[in-house]
């Protein structure tokens, strides 16, 4: 199976799991769940879910456990997009070619839908159905919280907002920012399989390193698409980051150097997977896919 | 020791624990931690922390474990206040007599500080230092997530926002709203001791029921203070809820009936504690305290 077909299959399976987990309650408060469903089930590549499923497969983890963790990561990712799009943050009216959550609903509902998706990600991880061993469940919660907190996604978004007002920002600060904002959650997705499979330190470390370098490459590819992408394929207008003075490696290094850096990161990331021999073939392919994709 | 002195002592101990847990990182992203510290360490009765410590004492739980759970609940409470105060939500410029988080910092930082406090509450619960048994840690995460999610605090806040636009709202919907928005987190605080102490179902159920009825009484007392309180003591202007057309039991039942209802709930809540004999004396007193307080 090639990587695109495998990703499409994973995306469908995780969307089904998410749909099942996000049942609408009775009562007027169902509105917040409608907003959660609107954002979480509104498409996307489901790269994070794919990484969870692929890393779990390395350790023969049951598919149903892996799908629940994949759904939790996608809930967390959806929360971050809803809050990032808010007027006080990046002020984006569009997400994946549709009105963003606060446009489709309203700002208060969007804040609450994000809060609830973040909360629900931890709830799903802590539920017994996710793994019979409570130590594994507690470890998943801990690792996801670290990837999302002030030293992970939230810290990265804070840096990103502050960078807009900085006169100059060097490549090392940008790398740190993107590691926190994007790569940490991709690292968690890769490590999750090792946690679920109670793998040893070496395996977990290899997956973490893979996730980190692949994550940085992913972000550069995103920034290149922002400049060069076809907006009819990416679903968003191009040149936005540039206009907003965003701190990207493409701006700091230039298009050609940034592209070369991304390709180097992909090679580097793939080498960490040699640890798993042929079993990690699809994971190696996905690293290349993230820099070659058109959307 | 009387209940006021015991609460003051608990407030100090939990503030110390929270201060230690919220260390400032290096780097510009420290701004979000400053905002977390501003809101989380900015005073308050620490009622939720007190309930955790008192319920934990019933089962001889170690003080340091109980303090960590108490800190986690207060982090979660602080997050809910930051997000509730946002312009898109209740639009409050003041909190405890000081500028609210988005006024002291800015709106984006306030959204992120709330997100990070919510995330950190789960991180602290999942850490090994909180309890040696991972099953207990996973159960704490699960119970807190339920108290905070769409069937808890978030659902209650959603209902509260929707109630503003409803022509009429009856006492049973208001009770449901306040159970979700306020009582569920108080229930968690009371149950946390039983979870930490691996208590049986009967003890856990008794504490849950106590928390639920005490929580509803607490909310009525809050609404009465909003109408009748001395703003120099409560630290906020009076009559705000009325002006905003908020759904309160005081509005639905009238002042005298609401006060009688709160006193009845206090008596009822205390009866659940008979299960613990004299050991729960302070918990019984705190239920009375919440309806008799002046701020």
XYZ file of C-alpha atoms in Angstrom:
590
model
C 0.000 0.000 0.000
C 1.406 3.420 -0.836
C 1.538 6.161 1.757
C -1.279 8.248 0.299
C -3.706 5.339 0.261
C -2.621 4.340 3.789
C -3.181 7.892 5.020
C -6.618 8.065 3.444
C -7.578 4.784 5.061
C -6.339 5.963 8.473
C -8.152 9.290 8.100
C -11.416 7.506 7.488
C -10.968 5.152 10.435
C -10.077 7.891 12.898
C -12.938 10.115 11.698
C -15.317 7.242 12.407
C -13.889 6.854 15.924
C -14.094 10.611 16.551
C -17.670 10.693 15.294
C -18.598 7.912 17.714
C -16.825 9.594 20.647
C -18.482 12.981 20.003
C -22.118 12.003 20.500
C -24.556 14.919 20.818
C -26.049 15.254 24.309
C -29.642 16.301 25.052
C -30.330 19.883 26.067
C -29.396 23.296 24.683
C -25.718 22.842 25.702
C -25.479 20.475 22.707
C -24.517 23.635 20.793
C -20.952 23.378 22.093
C -20.735 19.754 20.949
C -22.021 20.812 17.517
C -19.151 23.303 17.351
C -16.678 20.617 18.468
C -17.979 18.306 15.752
C -17.891 21.067 13.131
C -14.202 21.683 13.735
C -12.953 18.223 14.674
C -14.814 16.341 11.941
C -14.246 18.961 9.233
C -11.636 17.067 7.293
C -7.879 17.490 7.283
C -4.986 15.191 6.470
C -5.087 13.482 9.888
C -1.302 13.263 9.836
C -1.126 13.021 13.641
C -3.607 10.161 13.707
C -1.657 8.372 10.987
C 1.564 8.683 13.003
C -0.143 7.219 16.083
C -1.523 4.279 14.092
C 1.781 3.597 12.335
C 3.870 3.778 15.496
C 1.366 1.587 17.334
C 1.601 -0.978 14.540
C 5.362 -1.278 15.206
C 4.526 -2.789 18.587
C 1.439 -4.781 17.585
C -0.868 -2.583 19.665
C -4.560 -3.346 19.233
C -6.137 -1.233 16.534
C -9.035 -0.068 18.725
C -6.675 1.285 21.423
C -4.532 3.042 18.828
C -7.599 4.597 17.180
C -8.726 6.098 20.511
C -5.320 7.699 21.050
C -5.331 8.893 17.437
C -8.749 10.481 18.036
C -7.491 12.174 21.219
C -4.549 13.734 19.338
C -6.866 14.970 16.614
C -9.209 16.481 19.249
C -6.250 18.290 20.718
C -5.110 19.466 17.293
C -8.642 20.715 16.513
C -8.727 22.683 19.788
C -5.460 24.413 18.901
C -6.752 25.420 15.469
C -10.017 26.829 16.903
C -8.203 28.965 19.469
C -5.457 30.009 17.003
C -8.119 31.259 14.584
C -9.807 33.517 17.194
C -9.857 37.275 16.477
C -7.493 37.921 19.407
C -4.997 35.379 18.013
C -4.429 34.897 14.257
C -7.892 36.265 13.360
C -8.590 33.762 10.564
C -12.046 33.662 9.032
C -11.297 30.522 7.053
C -10.035 27.067 7.964
C -9.764 24.293 5.401
C -11.831 26.364 2.966
C -14.779 26.709 5.377
C -15.661 29.435 7.903
C -13.573 29.007 11.048
C -15.378 27.931 14.214
C -16.016 31.433 15.604
C -17.410 32.481 12.220
C -19.669 29.438 11.825
C -20.855 29.751 15.452
C -19.723 32.706 17.575
C -16.647 33.622 19.545
C -17.872 32.454 22.962
C -18.932 29.084 21.557
C -15.563 28.747 19.802
C -13.629 29.407 23.022
C -15.753 26.804 24.803
C -15.532 24.266 21.970
C -11.732 24.539 22.084
C -11.701 24.175 25.866
C -13.961 21.140 25.650
C -11.888 19.429 22.932
C -8.730 19.926 24.997
C -10.463 18.504 28.069
C -11.955 15.613 26.115
C -8.571 14.604 24.693
C -7.382 13.897 28.246
C -10.663 12.216 29.170
C -10.397 9.784 26.266
C -6.774 8.934 27.132
C -7.675 8.268 30.787
C -10.610 5.972 29.978
C -10.147 2.265 30.603
C -11.020 1.398 26.996
C -7.840 3.141 25.824
C -5.549 0.666 27.563
C -6.046 -1.974 30.238
C -2.918 -0.841 32.091
C -3.548 2.386 34.061
C 0.183 3.158 33.998
C -0.008 3.448 30.220
C -3.053 5.713 30.461
C -1.381 8.006 33.006
C 1.759 8.135 30.875
C -0.219 9.081 27.765
C -1.919 11.917 29.661
C 1.408 13.165 30.957
C 3.125 13.066 27.564
C 0.227 14.808 25.798
C 0.027 17.503 28.483
C 3.748 18.202 28.094
C 3.441 18.443 24.314
C 0.556 20.912 24.663
C 1.566 23.094 27.595
C 3.865 26.053 28.120
C 6.899 24.103 26.913
C 4.943 22.768 23.939
C 2.109 24.108 21.796
C 0.932 26.923 24.076
C 4.488 28.170 24.609
C 5.095 28.036 20.849
C 1.959 30.030 20.089
C 2.955 32.607 22.722
C 6.380 32.939 21.064
C 4.733 33.209 17.660
C 2.542 36.096 18.827
C 5.496 37.862 20.447
C 7.646 37.370 17.337
C 5.276 39.610 15.358
C 6.516 42.584 17.376
C 10.197 41.693 17.342
C 12.514 43.662 15.076
C 14.533 40.637 14.135
C 14.287 36.987 14.971
C 17.053 34.527 14.172
C 16.850 31.028 12.769
C 17.555 29.383 16.127
C 14.640 31.132 17.851
C 12.370 30.248 14.924
C 13.446 26.614 15.152
C 12.703 26.596 18.874
C 9.323 28.222 18.259
C 8.337 25.648 15.646
C 9.634 22.741 17.656
C 7.308 23.836 20.471
C 4.341 24.880 18.356
C 4.260 22.045 15.832
C 6.905 19.387 16.352
C 6.103 18.483 19.976
C 2.625 17.233 19.120
C 3.996 15.280 16.148
C 6.597 13.790 18.531
C 3.842 12.754 20.901
C 1.952 11.135 18.019
C 5.042 9.106 17.111
C 5.858 8.201 20.701
C 2.281 7.235 21.533
C 2.684 3.866 19.838
C 5.751 3.127 21.952
C 3.887 4.112 25.133
C 0.896 1.953 24.176
C 3.230 -0.945 23.347
C 5.312 -0.484 26.525
C 8.389 -0.305 24.333
C 11.877 0.249 25.717
C 13.648 3.572 25.980
C 15.639 3.154 22.766
C 12.549 2.612 20.637
C 10.764 5.504 22.262
C 13.746 7.763 21.796
C 14.083 6.819 18.119
C 10.433 7.681 17.493
C 10.754 10.938 19.394
C 13.772 12.024 17.343
C 12.057 11.005 14.134
C 8.994 13.062 15.104
C 11.024 16.108 15.979
C 12.939 16.320 12.716
C 9.988 15.332 10.593
C 7.939 17.974 12.430
C 10.390 20.741 11.597
C 10.445 19.633 7.963
C 6.646 19.618 7.995
C 6.540 23.220 9.197
C 9.005 24.426 6.538
C 6.919 22.679 3.880
C 3.844 24.453 5.262
C 5.565 27.809 5.055
C 6.758 27.073 1.497
C 3.204 26.173 0.482
C 2.063 29.465 1.952
C 4.356 31.260 -0.486
C 4.314 29.002 -3.518
C 1.224 26.862 -3.086
C -1.785 26.837 -5.365
C -4.594 28.290 -3.251
C -7.126 26.223 -5.173
C -5.330 23.119 -3.853
C -4.313 24.290 -0.354
C -7.727 25.832 0.325
C -6.269 29.014 1.757
C -4.956 32.262 0.286
C -1.174 32.366 -0.231
C 1.269 34.918 1.156
C -0.647 35.385 4.418
C 2.311 34.668 6.704
C 4.462 37.123 4.863
C 1.812 39.811 5.174
C 1.486 39.156 8.904
C 5.273 39.288 9.413
C 5.284 35.734 10.745
C 8.502 34.176 11.935
C 9.274 31.365 9.495
C 12.467 29.616 8.474
C 11.611 30.422 4.865
C 11.754 34.133 5.693
C 14.989 33.703 7.669
C 16.877 31.417 5.248
C 15.258 32.137 1.891
C 13.189 29.713 -0.212
C 16.025 27.603 -1.624
C 17.953 27.194 1.610
C 14.780 26.410 3.514
C 13.820 23.742 0.977
C 17.276 22.169 1.184
C 17.085 22.247 4.987
C 13.714 20.504 4.928
C 15.028 17.741 2.672
C 18.023 17.250 4.957
C 15.703 16.991 7.949
C 13.649 14.347 6.166
C 16.752 12.218 5.516
C 17.895 12.677 9.083
C 14.496 11.805 10.514
C 14.273 8.645 8.425
C 17.630 7.407 9.735
C 16.222 7.206 13.281
C 13.767 4.651 11.940
C 16.539 2.248 10.874
C 16.091 0.941 14.418
C 12.876 -0.750 13.239
C 14.169 -2.145 9.924
C 11.540 -2.637 7.248
C 8.641 -2.390 9.679
C 8.848 1.427 9.583
C 8.687 1.720 5.798
C 5.475 3.747 5.750
C 6.746 6.095 8.462
C 9.838 6.784 6.351
C 7.626 7.466 3.361
C 5.388 9.828 5.285
C 8.382 12.016 6.168
C 9.058 12.448 2.475
C 5.366 12.949 1.781
C 5.102 15.901 4.197
C 7.714 17.890 2.271
C 6.475 16.940 -1.176
C 2.736 17.449 -0.646
C 0.874 20.165 -2.546
C -1.689 20.941 0.166
C -9.736 24.984 64.948
C -12.697 26.856 63.515
C -13.552 26.641 59.843
C -12.317 30.118 58.916
C -8.893 29.557 60.430
C -8.689 26.123 58.814
C -9.575 27.592 55.430
C -6.960 30.326 55.770
C -4.333 27.755 56.668
C -5.277 25.571 53.660
C -5.282 28.586 51.327
C -1.752 29.433 52.329
C -0.494 25.882 51.931
C -2.036 25.421 48.492
C -0.790 28.812 47.284
C 2.719 27.736 48.258
C 2.335 24.493 46.299
C 0.936 26.343 43.271
C 3.762 28.860 43.412
C 6.305 26.034 43.389
C 4.557 24.225 40.519
C 4.347 27.383 38.368
C 8.047 28.126 37.966
C 8.917 30.703 35.306
C 10.738 29.217 32.300
C 13.517 30.959 30.395
C 12.684 32.657 27.118
C 10.065 35.162 25.968
C 7.292 32.545 26.254
C 7.557 33.081 30.031
C 4.904 35.758 29.445
C 2.178 33.127 29.375
C 3.405 31.692 32.688
C 3.383 35.200 34.173
C -0.274 35.470 33.157
C -0.989 32.038 34.661
C 0.673 33.111 37.912
C -1.168 36.449 37.921
C -4.540 34.727 37.785
C -3.880 31.514 39.692
C -1.931 33.097 42.565
C -4.125 36.210 42.808
C -5.928 35.219 45.979
C -9.399 33.750 46.412
C -11.029 31.658 49.111
C -9.476 28.400 47.818
C -12.685 26.616 48.739
C -12.002 23.829 46.235
C -8.522 23.240 47.636
C -9.943 23.148 51.157
C -12.487 20.507 50.137
C -9.742 18.348 48.609
C -7.599 18.610 51.743
C -10.503 17.895 54.090
C -11.799 14.937 52.118
C -8.266 13.548 51.816
C -7.846 13.834 55.594
C -10.843 11.514 56.045
C -8.769 8.723 54.499
C -5.382 9.639 55.958
C -3.985 10.559 52.533
C -0.489 12.096 52.637
C -0.624 15.869 52.829
C 1.797 16.387 49.927
C -0.335 14.275 47.551
C -3.504 16.072 48.620
C -1.858 19.470 48.140
C -0.924 18.609 44.558
C -4.503 17.623 43.731
C -5.725 20.771 45.502
C -3.363 22.838 43.350
C -4.608 21.097 40.177
C -8.240 21.937 41.034
C -7.316 25.552 41.692
C -5.451 25.699 38.345
C -8.556 24.421 36.647
C -10.749 26.918 38.511
C -8.393 29.756 37.537
C -8.574 28.735 33.860
C -12.381 28.849 33.962
C -12.375 32.349 35.472
C -9.899 33.672 32.870
C -11.957 32.358 29.952
C -15.293 33.379 31.538
C -14.007 36.959 31.906
C -13.067 37.279 28.196
C -14.848 39.973 26.139
C -16.645 37.300 24.087
C -17.932 35.628 27.273
C -18.939 37.611 30.393
C -16.734 40.590 29.438
C -15.519 41.343 32.985
C -12.770 43.894 33.477
C -12.367 43.049 37.158
C -11.717 39.860 39.080
C -11.189 39.871 42.840
C -10.805 43.653 42.777
C -7.954 43.551 40.227
C -7.926 43.839 36.424
C -8.946 40.520 34.889
C -6.262 38.572 32.999
C -7.021 39.963 29.526
C -6.945 43.495 30.964
C -3.678 42.997 32.856
C -2.077 41.277 29.826
C -3.987 41.055 26.539
C -6.702 38.870 25.118
C -4.444 36.429 23.244
C -2.268 35.894 26.316
C -5.384 35.353 28.438
C -6.746 32.696 26.080
C -3.360 30.930 26.150
C -2.955 31.262 29.931
C -6.360 29.627 30.398
C -5.484 26.862 27.946
C -2.177 26.256 29.723
C -3.748 26.155 33.204
C -6.315 23.624 32.016
C -3.564 21.511 30.450
C -1.337 21.805 33.505
C -4.102 20.656 35.857
C -4.110 17.312 34.030
C -0.322 17.192 33.870
C -0.014 17.611 37.643
C -2.607 14.891 38.291
C -0.820 12.463 35.965
C 2.625 13.001 37.517
C 4.013 10.206 39.661
C 4.481 12.526 42.649
C 0.703 12.893 42.921
C 0.162 9.232 43.807
C 2.315 6.128 43.574
C -0.570 4.118 42.104
C -1.097 4.954 38.395
C -4.703 3.732 38.639
C -5.404 6.540 41.097
C -3.750 9.084 38.820
C -5.750 7.941 35.781
C -8.961 8.031 37.825
C -8.260 11.575 39.005
C -7.705 12.722 35.414
C -10.913 11.054 34.293
C -13.006 12.514 37.117
C -11.619 16.032 36.623
C -12.153 15.868 32.857
C -15.787 14.862 33.394
C -16.355 17.683 35.867
C -14.892 20.196 33.388
C -16.211 19.030 30.018
C -19.450 19.354 28.101
C -21.445 17.668 30.861
C -19.671 19.786 33.492
C -18.259 23.293 33.578
C -18.078 23.921 29.815
C -21.640 22.677 29.291
C -22.826 24.859 32.182
C -21.152 27.958 30.770
C -22.673 27.220 27.352
C -26.129 26.969 28.964
C -25.487 30.175 30.889
C -24.664 32.065 27.676
C -27.722 30.650 25.910
C -29.964 31.493 28.883
C -29.314 35.195 28.313
C -31.348 34.984 25.105
C -34.162 32.823 26.444
C -37.533 34.444 27.160
C -38.067 32.393 30.279
C -36.032 29.829 32.081
C -37.489 27.688 34.846
C -35.978 26.692 38.171
C -35.198 23.164 37.025
C -33.113 24.355 34.051
C -31.309 26.836 36.305
C -30.555 24.088 38.817
C -29.183 21.894 36.033
C -27.078 24.790 34.707
C -25.571 25.504 38.114
C -24.988 21.869 38.908
C -22.921 21.666 35.717
C -21.214 25.044 35.932
C -20.341 25.126 39.624
C -21.341 22.027 41.563
C -19.524 19.425 39.438
C -16.093 20.860 40.216
C -16.978 21.111 43.915
C -18.109 17.468 43.731
C -14.779 16.507 42.201
C -12.965 18.359 44.993
C -14.907 16.402 47.610
C -14.516 13.072 45.816
C -10.800 13.567 45.187
C -9.959 12.579 48.750
C -11.873 9.330 48.338
C -10.088 8.604 45.039
C -6.683 9.345 46.600
C -7.576 7.157 49.611
C -8.964 4.340 47.420
C -12.148 4.514 49.473
C -15.171 2.322 48.790
C -18.179 3.281 46.703
C -20.337 4.293 49.669
C -17.811 6.825 50.954
C -17.258 8.217 47.482
C -20.972 8.493 46.864
C -21.540 10.265 50.194
C -18.892 12.865 49.349
C -20.267 13.336 45.851
C -23.786 13.966 47.164
C -22.455 16.327 49.794
C -20.536 18.253 47.137
C -23.513 18.506 44.833
C -25.916 19.962 47.389
C -23.315 22.171 49.003
C -22.371 23.387 45.510
C -25.915 24.450 44.694
C -26.165 26.226 48.057
C -22.846 27.933 47.317
C -24.165 29.258 44.008
C -27.368 30.617 45.554
C -25.282 32.362 48.215
C -23.145 33.852 45.436
C -26.208 35.154 43.647
C -27.610 36.602 46.898
C -24.300 38.379 47.522
C -24.529 39.812 44.027
C -27.839 41.452 44.983
C -27.355 42.217 48.674
C -23.611 42.084 49.212
C -21.428 44.970 50.236
C -19.223 45.645 47.217
C -16.449 46.901 49.502
C -16.358 43.384 51.005
C -17.085 41.232 47.931
C -14.664 43.181 45.743
C -17.091 43.411 42.830
C -19.989 45.700 41.945
C -23.434 44.398 42.981
C -26.426 43.848 40.734
C -24.332 42.754 37.754
C -26.136 39.460 37.222
C -29.504 41.161 37.263
C -28.340 43.707 34.716
C -27.032 40.966 32.447
C -30.308 39.000 32.723
C -28.446 36.053 34.203
C -30.337 32.902 35.024
C -30.192 32.551 38.819
C -32.384 30.768 41.329
C -32.684 34.066 43.196
C -34.334 35.588 40.122
C -36.563 32.547 39.641
C -37.651 31.996 43.277
C -37.226 35.427 44.863
C -34.752 36.350 47.596
C -36.536 34.790 50.562
C -37.389 31.491 48.907
C -33.893 31.198 47.476
C -32.336 31.792 50.894
C -34.602 29.159 52.481
C -33.727 26.737 49.677
C -29.999 27.288 50.242
C -30.342 26.597 53.982
C -32.272 23.429 53.261
C -29.545 22.299 50.841
C -26.909 22.913 53.522
C -28.758 20.700 56.002
C -29.284 18.049 53.374
C -25.635 18.114 52.299
C -24.426 17.781 55.886
C -26.541 14.660 56.425
C -24.521 12.790 53.769
C -21.485 13.314 55.976
C -23.028 11.381 58.900
C -21.356 8.440 57.165
C -18.020 9.709 58.537
C -19.171 10.541 62.097
C -17.196 13.255 63.835
C -14.300 13.091 61.375
C -16.218 15.281 58.910
C -16.968 18.081 61.359
C -15.083 20.753 59.404
C -16.712 19.704 56.128
C -20.131 20.114 57.755
C -19.114 23.538 58.996
C -17.856 24.637 55.599
C -21.274 23.964 54.069
C -22.782 26.390 56.543
C -19.934 28.812 55.961
C -20.569 29.018 52.221
C -24.123 30.303 52.742
C -23.294 32.640 55.606
C -20.178 34.283 54.161
C -20.165 37.980 53.285
C -17.740 37.750 50.323
